Coordinates of C-alpha atoms and ligand atoms in Angstrom, one line a residue:
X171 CA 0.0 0.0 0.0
X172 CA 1.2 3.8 -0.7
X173 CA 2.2 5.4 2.3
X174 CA 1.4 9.2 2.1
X175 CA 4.7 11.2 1.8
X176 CA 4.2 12.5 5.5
X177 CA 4.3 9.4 7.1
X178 CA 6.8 7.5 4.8
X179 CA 9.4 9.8 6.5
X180 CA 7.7 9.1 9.6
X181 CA 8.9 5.5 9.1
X182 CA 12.1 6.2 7.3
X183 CA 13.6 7.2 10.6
X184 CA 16.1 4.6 12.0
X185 CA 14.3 2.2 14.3
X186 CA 17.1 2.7 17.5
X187 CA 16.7 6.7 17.5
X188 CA 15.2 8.2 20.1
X189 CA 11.8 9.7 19.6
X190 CA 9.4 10.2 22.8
X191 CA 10.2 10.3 26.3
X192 CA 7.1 9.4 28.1
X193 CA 8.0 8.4 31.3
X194 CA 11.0 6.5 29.6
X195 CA 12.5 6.6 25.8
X196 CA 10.7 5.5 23.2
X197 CA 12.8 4.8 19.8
X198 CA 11.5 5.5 16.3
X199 CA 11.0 1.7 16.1
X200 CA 9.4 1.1 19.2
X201 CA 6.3 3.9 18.7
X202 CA 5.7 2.3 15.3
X203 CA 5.2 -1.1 17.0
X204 CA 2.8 0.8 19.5
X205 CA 1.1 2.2 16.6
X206 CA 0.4 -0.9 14.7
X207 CA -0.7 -2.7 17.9
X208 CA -3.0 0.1 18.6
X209 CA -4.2 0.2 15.0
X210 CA -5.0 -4.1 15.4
X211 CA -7.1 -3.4 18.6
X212 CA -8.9 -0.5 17.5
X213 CA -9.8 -3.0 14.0
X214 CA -10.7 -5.4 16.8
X215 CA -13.2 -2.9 17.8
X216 CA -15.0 -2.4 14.5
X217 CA -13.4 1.0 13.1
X218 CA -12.5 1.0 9.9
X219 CA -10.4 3.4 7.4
X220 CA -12.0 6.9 7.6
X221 CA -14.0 6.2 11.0
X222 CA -13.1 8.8 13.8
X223 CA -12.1 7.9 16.9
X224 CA -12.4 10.4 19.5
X225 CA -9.5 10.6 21.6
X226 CA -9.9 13.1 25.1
X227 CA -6.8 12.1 27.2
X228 CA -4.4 14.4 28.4
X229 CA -0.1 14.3 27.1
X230 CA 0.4 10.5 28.0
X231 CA 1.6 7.4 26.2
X232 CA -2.1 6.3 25.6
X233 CA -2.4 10.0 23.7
X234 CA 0.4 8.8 21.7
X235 CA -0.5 5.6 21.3
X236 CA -4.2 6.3 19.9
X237 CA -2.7 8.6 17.7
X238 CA -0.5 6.8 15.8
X239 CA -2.7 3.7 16.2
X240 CA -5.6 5.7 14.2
X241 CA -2.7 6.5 11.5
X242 CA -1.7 3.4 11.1
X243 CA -5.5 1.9 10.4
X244 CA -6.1 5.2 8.3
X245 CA -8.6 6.3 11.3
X246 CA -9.5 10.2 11.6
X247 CA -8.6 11.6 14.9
X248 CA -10.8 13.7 16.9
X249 CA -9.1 14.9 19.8
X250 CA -10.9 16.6 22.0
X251 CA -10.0 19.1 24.8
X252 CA -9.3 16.8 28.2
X253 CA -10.8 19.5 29.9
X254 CA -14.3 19.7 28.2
X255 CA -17.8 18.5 30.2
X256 CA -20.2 16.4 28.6
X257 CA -22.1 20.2 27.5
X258 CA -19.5 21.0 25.8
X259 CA -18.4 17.7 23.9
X260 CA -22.3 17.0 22.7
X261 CA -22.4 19.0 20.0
X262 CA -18.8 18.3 18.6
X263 CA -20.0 14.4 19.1
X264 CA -23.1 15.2 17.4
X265 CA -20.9 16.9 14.4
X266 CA -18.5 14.1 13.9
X267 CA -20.2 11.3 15.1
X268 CA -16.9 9.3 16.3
X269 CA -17.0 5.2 16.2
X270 CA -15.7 5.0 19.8
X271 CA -13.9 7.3 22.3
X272 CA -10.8 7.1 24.2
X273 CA -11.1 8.9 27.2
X274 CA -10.8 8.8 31.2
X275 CA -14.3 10.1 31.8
X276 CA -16.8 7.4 30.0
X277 CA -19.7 9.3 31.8
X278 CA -19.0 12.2 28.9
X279 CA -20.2 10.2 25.8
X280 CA -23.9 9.5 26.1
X281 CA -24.0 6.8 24.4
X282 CA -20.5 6.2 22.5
X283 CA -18.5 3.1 23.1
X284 CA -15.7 4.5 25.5
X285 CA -12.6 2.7 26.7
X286 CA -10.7 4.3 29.3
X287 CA -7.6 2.9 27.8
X288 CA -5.8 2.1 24.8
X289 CA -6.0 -1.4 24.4
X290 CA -3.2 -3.7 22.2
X291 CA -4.1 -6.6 19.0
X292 CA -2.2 -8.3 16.4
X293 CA -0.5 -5.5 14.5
X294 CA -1.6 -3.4 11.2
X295 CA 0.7 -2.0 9.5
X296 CA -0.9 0.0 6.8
X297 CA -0.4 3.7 7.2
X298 CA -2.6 4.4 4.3
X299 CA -3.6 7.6 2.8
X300 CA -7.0 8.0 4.5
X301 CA -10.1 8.9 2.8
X302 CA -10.4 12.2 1.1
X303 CA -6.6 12.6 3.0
X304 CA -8.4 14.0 5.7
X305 CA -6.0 12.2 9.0
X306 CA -7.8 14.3 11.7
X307 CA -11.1 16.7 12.5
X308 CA -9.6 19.6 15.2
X309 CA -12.8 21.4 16.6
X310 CA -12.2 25.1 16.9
X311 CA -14.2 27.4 18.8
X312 CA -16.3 29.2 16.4
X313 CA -18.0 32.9 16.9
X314 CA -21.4 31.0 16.9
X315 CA -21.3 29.6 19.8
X316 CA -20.8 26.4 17.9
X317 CA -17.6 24.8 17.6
X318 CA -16.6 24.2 14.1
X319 CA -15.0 21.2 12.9
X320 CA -11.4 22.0 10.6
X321 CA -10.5 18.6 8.8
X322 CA -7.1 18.3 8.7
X323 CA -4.7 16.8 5.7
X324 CA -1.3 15.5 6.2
X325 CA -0.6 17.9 2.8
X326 CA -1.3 20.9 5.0
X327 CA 0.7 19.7 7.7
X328 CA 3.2 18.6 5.7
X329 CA 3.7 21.7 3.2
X330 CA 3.5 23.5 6.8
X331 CA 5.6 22.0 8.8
X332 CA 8.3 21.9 6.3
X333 CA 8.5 25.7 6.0
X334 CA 9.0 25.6 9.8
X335 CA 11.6 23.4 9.4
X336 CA 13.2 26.0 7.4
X337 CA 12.7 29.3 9.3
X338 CA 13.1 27.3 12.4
X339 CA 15.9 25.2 11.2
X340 CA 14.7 22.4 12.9
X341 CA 16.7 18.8 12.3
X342 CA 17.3 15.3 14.2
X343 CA 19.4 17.2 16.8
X344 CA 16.4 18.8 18.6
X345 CA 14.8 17.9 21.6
X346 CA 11.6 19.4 22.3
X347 CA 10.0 20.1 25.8
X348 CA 6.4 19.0 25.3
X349 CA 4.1 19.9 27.7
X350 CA 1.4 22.1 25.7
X351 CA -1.6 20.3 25.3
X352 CA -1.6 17.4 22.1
X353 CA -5.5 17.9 21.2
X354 CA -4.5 21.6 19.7
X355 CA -2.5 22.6 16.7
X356 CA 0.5 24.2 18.9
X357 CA 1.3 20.7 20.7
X358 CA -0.2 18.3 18.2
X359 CA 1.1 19.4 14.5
X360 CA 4.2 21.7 15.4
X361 CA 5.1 19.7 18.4
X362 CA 4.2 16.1 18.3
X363 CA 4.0 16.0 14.4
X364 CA 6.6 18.5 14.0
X365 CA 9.0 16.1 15.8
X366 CA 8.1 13.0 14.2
X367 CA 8.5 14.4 10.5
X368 CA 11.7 15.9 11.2
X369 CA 13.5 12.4 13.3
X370 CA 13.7 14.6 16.1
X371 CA 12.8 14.2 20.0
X372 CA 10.5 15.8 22.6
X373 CA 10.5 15.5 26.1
X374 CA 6.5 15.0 26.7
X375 CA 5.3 16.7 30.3
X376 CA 1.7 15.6 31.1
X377 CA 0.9 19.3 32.0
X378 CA 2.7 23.0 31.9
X379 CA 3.9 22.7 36.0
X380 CA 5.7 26.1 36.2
X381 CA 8.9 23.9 37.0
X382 CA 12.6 24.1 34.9
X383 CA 12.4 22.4 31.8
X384 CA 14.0 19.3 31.6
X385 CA 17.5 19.5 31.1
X386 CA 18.3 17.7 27.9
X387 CA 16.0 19.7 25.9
X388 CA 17.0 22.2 23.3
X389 CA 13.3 23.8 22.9
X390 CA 10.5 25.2 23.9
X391 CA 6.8 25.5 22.2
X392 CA 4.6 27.6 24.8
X393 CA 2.1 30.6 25.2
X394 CA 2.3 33.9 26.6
X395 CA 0.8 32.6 30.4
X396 CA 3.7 29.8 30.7
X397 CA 6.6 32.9 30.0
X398 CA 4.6 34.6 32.4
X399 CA 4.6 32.2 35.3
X400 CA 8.4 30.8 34.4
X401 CA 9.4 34.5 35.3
X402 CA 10.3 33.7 38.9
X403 CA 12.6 30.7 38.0
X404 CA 14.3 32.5 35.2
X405 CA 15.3 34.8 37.6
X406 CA 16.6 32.1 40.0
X407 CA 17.4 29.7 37.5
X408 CA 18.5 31.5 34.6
X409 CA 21.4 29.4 33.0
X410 CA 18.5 26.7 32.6
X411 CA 16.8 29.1 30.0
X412 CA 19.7 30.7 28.5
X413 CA 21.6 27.3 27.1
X414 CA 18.2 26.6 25.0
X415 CA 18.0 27.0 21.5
X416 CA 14.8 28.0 21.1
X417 CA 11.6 28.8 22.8
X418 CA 8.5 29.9 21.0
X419 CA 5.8 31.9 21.8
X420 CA 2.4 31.5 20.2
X421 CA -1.2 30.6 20.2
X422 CA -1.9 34.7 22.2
X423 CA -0.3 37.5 22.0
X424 CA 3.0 38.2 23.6
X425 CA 3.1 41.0 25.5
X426 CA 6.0 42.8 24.8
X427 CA 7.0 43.5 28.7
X428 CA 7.1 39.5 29.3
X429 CA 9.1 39.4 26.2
X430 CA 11.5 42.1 27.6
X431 CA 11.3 40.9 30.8
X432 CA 12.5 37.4 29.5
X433 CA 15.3 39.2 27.7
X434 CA 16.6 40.8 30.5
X435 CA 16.7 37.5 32.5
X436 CA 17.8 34.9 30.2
X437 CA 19.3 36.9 27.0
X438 CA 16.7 34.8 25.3
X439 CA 14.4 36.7 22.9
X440 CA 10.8 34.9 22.5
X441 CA 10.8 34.0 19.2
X442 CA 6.6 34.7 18.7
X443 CA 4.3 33.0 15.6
X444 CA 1.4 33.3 14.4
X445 CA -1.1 31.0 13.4
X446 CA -4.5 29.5 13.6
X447 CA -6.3 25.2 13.6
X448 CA -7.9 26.2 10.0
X449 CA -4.5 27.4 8.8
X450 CA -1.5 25.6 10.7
X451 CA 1.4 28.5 10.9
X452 CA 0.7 31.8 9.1
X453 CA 4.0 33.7 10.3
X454 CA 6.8 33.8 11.9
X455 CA 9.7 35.6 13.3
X456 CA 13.1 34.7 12.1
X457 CA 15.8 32.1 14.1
X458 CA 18.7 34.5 13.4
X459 CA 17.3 37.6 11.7
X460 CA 15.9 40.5 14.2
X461 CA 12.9 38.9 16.4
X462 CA 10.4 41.8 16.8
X463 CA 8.7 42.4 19.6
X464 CA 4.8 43.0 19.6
X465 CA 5.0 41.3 15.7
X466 CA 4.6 37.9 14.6
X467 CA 7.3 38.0 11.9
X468 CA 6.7 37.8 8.3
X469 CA 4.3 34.8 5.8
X470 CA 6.0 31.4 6.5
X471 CA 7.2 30.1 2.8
X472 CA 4.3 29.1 0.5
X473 CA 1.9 31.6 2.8
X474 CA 0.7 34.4 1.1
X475 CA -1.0 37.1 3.5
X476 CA -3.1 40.0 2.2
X477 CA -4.7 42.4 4.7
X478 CA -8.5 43.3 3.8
X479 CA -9.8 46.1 5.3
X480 CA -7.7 45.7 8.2
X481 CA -8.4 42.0 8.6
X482 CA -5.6 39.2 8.1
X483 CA -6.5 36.9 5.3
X484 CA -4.4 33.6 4.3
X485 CA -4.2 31.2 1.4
X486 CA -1.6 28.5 0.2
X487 CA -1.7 24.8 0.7
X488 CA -1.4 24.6 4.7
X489 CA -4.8 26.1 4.4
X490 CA -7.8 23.7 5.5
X491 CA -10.5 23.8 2.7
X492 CA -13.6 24.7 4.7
X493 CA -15.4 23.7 7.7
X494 CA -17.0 20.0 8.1
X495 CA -19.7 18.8 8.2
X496 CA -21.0 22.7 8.5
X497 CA -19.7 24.8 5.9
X498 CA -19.6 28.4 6.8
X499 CA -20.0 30.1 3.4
X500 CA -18.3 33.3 4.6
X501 CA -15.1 31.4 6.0
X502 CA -13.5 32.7 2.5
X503 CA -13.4 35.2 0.4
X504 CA -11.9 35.3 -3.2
X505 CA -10.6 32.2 -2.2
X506 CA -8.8 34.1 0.7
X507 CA -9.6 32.7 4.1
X508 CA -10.6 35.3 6.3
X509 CA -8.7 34.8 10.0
X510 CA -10.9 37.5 12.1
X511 CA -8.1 39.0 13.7
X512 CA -7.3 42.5 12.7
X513 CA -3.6 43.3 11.4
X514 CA -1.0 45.6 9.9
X515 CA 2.7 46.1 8.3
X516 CA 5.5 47.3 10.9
X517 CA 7.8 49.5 9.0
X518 CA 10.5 46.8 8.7
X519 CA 7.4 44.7 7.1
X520 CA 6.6 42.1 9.4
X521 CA 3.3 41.4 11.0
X522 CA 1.5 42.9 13.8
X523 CA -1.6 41.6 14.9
X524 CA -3.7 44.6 16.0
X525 CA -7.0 42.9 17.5
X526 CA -9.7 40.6 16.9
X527 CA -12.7 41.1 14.5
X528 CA -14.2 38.0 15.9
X529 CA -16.0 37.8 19.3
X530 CA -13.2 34.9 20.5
X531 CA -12.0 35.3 24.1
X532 CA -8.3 34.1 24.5
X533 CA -7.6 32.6 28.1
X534 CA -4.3 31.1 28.5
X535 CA -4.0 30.0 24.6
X536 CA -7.4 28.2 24.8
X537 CA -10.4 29.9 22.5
X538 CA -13.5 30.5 24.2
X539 CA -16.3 31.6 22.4
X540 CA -18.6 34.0 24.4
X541 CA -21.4 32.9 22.3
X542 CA -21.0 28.9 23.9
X543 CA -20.6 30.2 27.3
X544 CA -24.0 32.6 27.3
X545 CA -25.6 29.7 25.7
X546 CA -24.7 27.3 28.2
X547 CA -25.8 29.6 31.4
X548 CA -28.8 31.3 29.9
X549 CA -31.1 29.1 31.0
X550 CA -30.7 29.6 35.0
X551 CA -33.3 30.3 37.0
X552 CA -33.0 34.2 37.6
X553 CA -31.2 34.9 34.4
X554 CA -33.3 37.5 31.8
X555 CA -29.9 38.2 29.6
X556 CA -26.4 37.1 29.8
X557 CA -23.6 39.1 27.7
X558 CA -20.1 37.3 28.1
X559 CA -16.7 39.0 26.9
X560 CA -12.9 38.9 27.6
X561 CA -11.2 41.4 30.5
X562 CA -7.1 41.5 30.7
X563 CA -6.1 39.7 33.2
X564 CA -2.3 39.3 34.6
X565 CA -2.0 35.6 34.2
X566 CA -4.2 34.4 31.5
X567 CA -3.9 37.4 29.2
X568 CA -7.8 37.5 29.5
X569 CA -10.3 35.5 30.8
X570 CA -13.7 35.3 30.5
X571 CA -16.7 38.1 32.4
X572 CA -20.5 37.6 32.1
X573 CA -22.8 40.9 32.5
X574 CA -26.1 39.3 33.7
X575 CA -29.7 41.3 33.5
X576 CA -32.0 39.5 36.7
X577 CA -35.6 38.9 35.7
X578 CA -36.7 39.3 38.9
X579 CA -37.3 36.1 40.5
X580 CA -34.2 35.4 42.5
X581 CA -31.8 37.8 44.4
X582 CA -28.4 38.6 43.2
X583 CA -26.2 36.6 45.6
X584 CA -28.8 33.5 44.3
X585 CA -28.4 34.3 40.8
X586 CA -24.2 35.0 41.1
X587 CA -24.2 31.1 43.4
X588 CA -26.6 29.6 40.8
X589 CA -24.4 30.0 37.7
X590 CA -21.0 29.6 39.9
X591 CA -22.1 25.8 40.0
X592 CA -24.0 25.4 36.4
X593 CA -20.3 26.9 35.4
X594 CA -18.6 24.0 37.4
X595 CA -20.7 21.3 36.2
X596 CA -21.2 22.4 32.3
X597 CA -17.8 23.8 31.6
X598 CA -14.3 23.7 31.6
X599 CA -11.7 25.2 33.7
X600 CA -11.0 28.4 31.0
X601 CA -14.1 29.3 29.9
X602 CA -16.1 29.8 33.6
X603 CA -16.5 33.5 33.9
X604 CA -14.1 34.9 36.4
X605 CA -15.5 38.2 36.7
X606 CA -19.7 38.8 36.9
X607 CA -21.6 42.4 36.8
X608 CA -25.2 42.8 37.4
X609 CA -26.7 45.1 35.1
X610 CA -30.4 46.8 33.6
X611 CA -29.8 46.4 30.5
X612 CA -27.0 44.6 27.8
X613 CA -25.5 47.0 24.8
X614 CA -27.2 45.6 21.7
X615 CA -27.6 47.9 18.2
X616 CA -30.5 49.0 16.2
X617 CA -31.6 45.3 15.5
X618 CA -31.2 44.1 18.9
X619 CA -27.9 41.9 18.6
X620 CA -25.5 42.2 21.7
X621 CA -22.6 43.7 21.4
X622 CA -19.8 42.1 23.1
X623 CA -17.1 44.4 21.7
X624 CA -18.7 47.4 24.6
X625 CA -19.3 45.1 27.5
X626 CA -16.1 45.6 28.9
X627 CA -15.7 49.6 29.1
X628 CA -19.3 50.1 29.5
X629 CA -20.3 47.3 32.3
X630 CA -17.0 46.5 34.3
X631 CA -15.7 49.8 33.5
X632 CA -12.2 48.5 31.8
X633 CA -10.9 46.8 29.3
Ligands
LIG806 C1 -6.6 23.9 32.0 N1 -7.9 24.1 32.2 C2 -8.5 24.1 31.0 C3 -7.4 23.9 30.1 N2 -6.2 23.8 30.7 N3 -9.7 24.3 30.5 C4 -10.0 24.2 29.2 N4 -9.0 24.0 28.3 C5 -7.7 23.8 28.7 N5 -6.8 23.6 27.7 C6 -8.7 24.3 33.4 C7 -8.0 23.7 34.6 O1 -8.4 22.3 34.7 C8 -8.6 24.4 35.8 O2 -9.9 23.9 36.0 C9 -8.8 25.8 35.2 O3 -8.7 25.7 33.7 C10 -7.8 26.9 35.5 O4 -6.7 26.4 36.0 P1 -5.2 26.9 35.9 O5 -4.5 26.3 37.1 O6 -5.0 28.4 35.7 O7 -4.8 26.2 34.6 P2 -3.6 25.3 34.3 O8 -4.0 23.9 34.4 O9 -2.3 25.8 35.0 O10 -3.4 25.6 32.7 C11 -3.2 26.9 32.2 C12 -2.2 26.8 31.0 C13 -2.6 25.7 30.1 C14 -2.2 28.2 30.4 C15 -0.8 26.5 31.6 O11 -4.0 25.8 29.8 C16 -1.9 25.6 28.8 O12 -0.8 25.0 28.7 N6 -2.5 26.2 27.8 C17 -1.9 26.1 26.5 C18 -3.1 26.1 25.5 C19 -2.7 25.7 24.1 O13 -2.0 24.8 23.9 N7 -3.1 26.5 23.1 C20 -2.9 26.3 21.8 C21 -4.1 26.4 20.9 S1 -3.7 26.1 19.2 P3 -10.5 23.5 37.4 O14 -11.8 22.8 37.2 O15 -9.4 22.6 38.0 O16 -10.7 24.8 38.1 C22 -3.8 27.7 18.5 C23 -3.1 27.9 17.2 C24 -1.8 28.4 17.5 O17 -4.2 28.6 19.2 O18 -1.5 29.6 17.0 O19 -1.0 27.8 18.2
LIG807 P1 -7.1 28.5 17.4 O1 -8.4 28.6 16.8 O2 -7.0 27.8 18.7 O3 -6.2 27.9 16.4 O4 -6.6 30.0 17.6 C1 -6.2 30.8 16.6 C2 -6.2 32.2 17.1 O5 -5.2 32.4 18.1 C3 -5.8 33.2 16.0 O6 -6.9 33.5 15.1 C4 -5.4 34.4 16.8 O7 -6.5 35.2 17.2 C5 -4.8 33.8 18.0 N1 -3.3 33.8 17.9 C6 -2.5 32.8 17.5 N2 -1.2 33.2 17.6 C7 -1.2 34.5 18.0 C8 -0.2 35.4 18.3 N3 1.1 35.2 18.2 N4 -0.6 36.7 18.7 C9 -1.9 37.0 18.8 N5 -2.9 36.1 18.6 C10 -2.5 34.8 18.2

């Protein structure tokens, strides 16, 4: 069978090199055995090429494992946000109706066959081009309310990763430290995947725990919260930052006073980037050229980035080809697709990204869209309207505020308890409002639509 380019070099790389430490090393060789078995017991389960298989586990060797398990049977992955409630996941379970789901919390999936492990069979060892190329389904949170569903190709992440490979120089050398999530782009396709293409290694931490990175690591993939809280030990510590290669910013925007402040401890500059799950890496800073703070750098190779009416649009072949199984018809334009975030040129012609023209809340790196949070805490008791938004905040860049009208019925201190717990029980960690105001009225326009974009001057009285 025809392996797809992507994952021939996947198995090209010597069997003895090391690939993933996961508790201990794991050679080239070895995680392509725990792929095949993986791929035989999921077959024993009944998926087939093209099936998904919902994966929500947190950075583990069963994470691994399903992964390369559903590439070696020609499955598509769904991974899903370890975090997420059963609220949350029911739509996206709705969407892409998965065969089965991997996950340590079975009372999630209504329904779904769920194992709380990966289990092991009599090995397959296709690695086939899956249907339609499509290799995984990454659910992003869209504006509706609604998360969307971006299929994935191993050409985009290919074509992608490549061009990092390039402006990032990355080769077998390179040991990554791992610890960003693997069920979004940042840790799945530039860290897991971008490892595995190039025959290079990563250090896999279950969770971002503030502590040194590991010693025999070159580099780091984070966001703008882990700089933040690593702050303390760079200043204590700061010979185990300043013998790295690399460490990458991304996923929010760095602020330029963490990226000083980094400077000034380490003599590290962040190196920041740019990109989005619908469009893999859009732009990027430069390894040895001038790294500029407050921009994301200039078009990766084989991007091209126009700016319409102040908003960043993208095309070239790491670009997905339209939501599934929901197309959003105004996702492109002319071809172009349209990002939502608002940009401009620097003088020096690299990218700054100036604000959002979506209603997307950042907190720590995660999207939240105000629209799914409102929706889900509407219906309380006591509740007339709810208007959600982002505020800055020190840690998390932003997180999430609700502005709530009362109809009435209940007091304020019942109302405020009532959606602290349907916030516990229906969402996950990021997206529970932090901050709540109790209001007479919500800012909406002529036609009556809310308008998020005034909540936080008008109602909480900052940004
Ligand atoms: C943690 N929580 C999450 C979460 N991570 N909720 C939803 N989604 C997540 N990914 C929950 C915790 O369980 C906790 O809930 C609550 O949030 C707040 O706890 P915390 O202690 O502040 O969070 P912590 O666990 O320390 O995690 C914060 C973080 C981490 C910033 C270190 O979230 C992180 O590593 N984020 C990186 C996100 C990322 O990879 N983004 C890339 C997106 S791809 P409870 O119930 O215990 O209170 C993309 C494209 C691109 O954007 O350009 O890269
Ligand atoms: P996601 O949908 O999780 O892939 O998130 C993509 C969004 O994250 C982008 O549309 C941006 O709004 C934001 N983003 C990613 N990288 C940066 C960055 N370096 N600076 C500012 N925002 C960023």
């Amino acid at each position: 069978m025809p392996h797809p380019s992507f994952l021939r070099r996947f198995l090209a790389h010597s069997d003895h090199q090391p690939a993933l430490f996961i508790g201990r090393w794991y050679s080239y060789g070895q995680l392509r055995e725990l792929g095949e078995r993986t791929a035989g017991w999921l077959r024993e389960q009944g998926v087939v090429p093209g099936d998904r298989v919902a994966i929500q586990l947190d950075n583990g060797l069963d994470l691994v494992a399903a992964h390369l398990g559903c590439m070696a049977l020609g499955a598509v992955r769904l991974p899903l946000n370890s975090h997420y409630q059963r609220a949350e996941l029911a739509p996206i379970l709705e969407d892409a109706a998965p065969k089965l789901a991997i996950s340590r919390h079975p009372e999630r999936f209504d329904g779904l066959p769920c194992h709380d492990h990966v289990g092991s069979g009599s090995p397959v060892a296709d690695w086939p081009v899956p249907p339609e190329d499509i290799t995984a389904l990454l659910f992003t949170s869209g504006t509706t309310g609604r998360a969307k569903g971006a299929p994935q190709t191993f050409k985009m992440w290919e074509s992608n990763l490549d061009a990092l490979a390039e402006r990032w120089e990355i080769t077998p050398e390179l040991r990554l430290y791992l610890a960003l999530p693997m069920f979004h782009t940042h840790g799945l396709v530039l860290g897991l995947h971008g490892m595995l293409l190039a025959g290079a290694s990563a250090v896999v931490g279950e969770r971002f725990d503030g502590q040194l990175p590991p010693e025999d690591v070159t580099d780091v993939y984070g966001v703008p919260t882990w700089y933040r809280r690593w702050l303390p030990v760079m200043g204590s510590h700061p010979e185990a930052f300043r013998r790295l290669r690399l460490m990458v910013s991304g996923s929010d925007g760095l602020p330029a006073a963490v990226s000083d402040e980094v400077f000034a401890l380490t003599g590290q500059r962040l190196l920041e980037r740019y990109g989005m799950t619908e469009t893999v890496m859009i732009a990027s800073n430069p390894l040895k050229g001038e790294r500029r703070a407050g921009t994301v750098g200039t078009a990766l190779p084989g991007v091209d980035i126009r700016i319409e009416a102040g908003e960043i649009q993208v095309r070239g072949p790491s670009v997905f080809g339209g939501y599934r199984p929901r197309p959003d018809p105004g996702a492109f334009v002319e071809g172009w697709f349209r990002t939502g975030d608002a940009g401009s040129w620097d003088e020096a012609g690299y990218l700054r990204i100036t604000g959002r023209k979506k209603d997307l809340v950042i907190v720590g790196g995660v999207n939240v869209s105000p629209a799914e949070v409102e929706e889900l805490l509407r219906s309380v008791h006591g509740v007339a309207e709810i208007g959600c938004c982002g505020l800055s905040d020190a840690d998390l860049n932003e997180v999430v505020a609700a502005a709530v009208v009362l109809d009435g019925s209940r007091s304020e201190e019942e109302v405020r308890r009532a959606l602290g717990h349907r916030a516990q029980e229906a969402l996950s960690g990021l997206k529970r409002p932090r901050h709540y105001v109790f209001v007479e009225s919500l800012p909406r326009n002529a036609m009556g639509k809310l308008q998020r974009a005034r909540i936080p001057l008008e109602l909480f009285g900052r940004r």
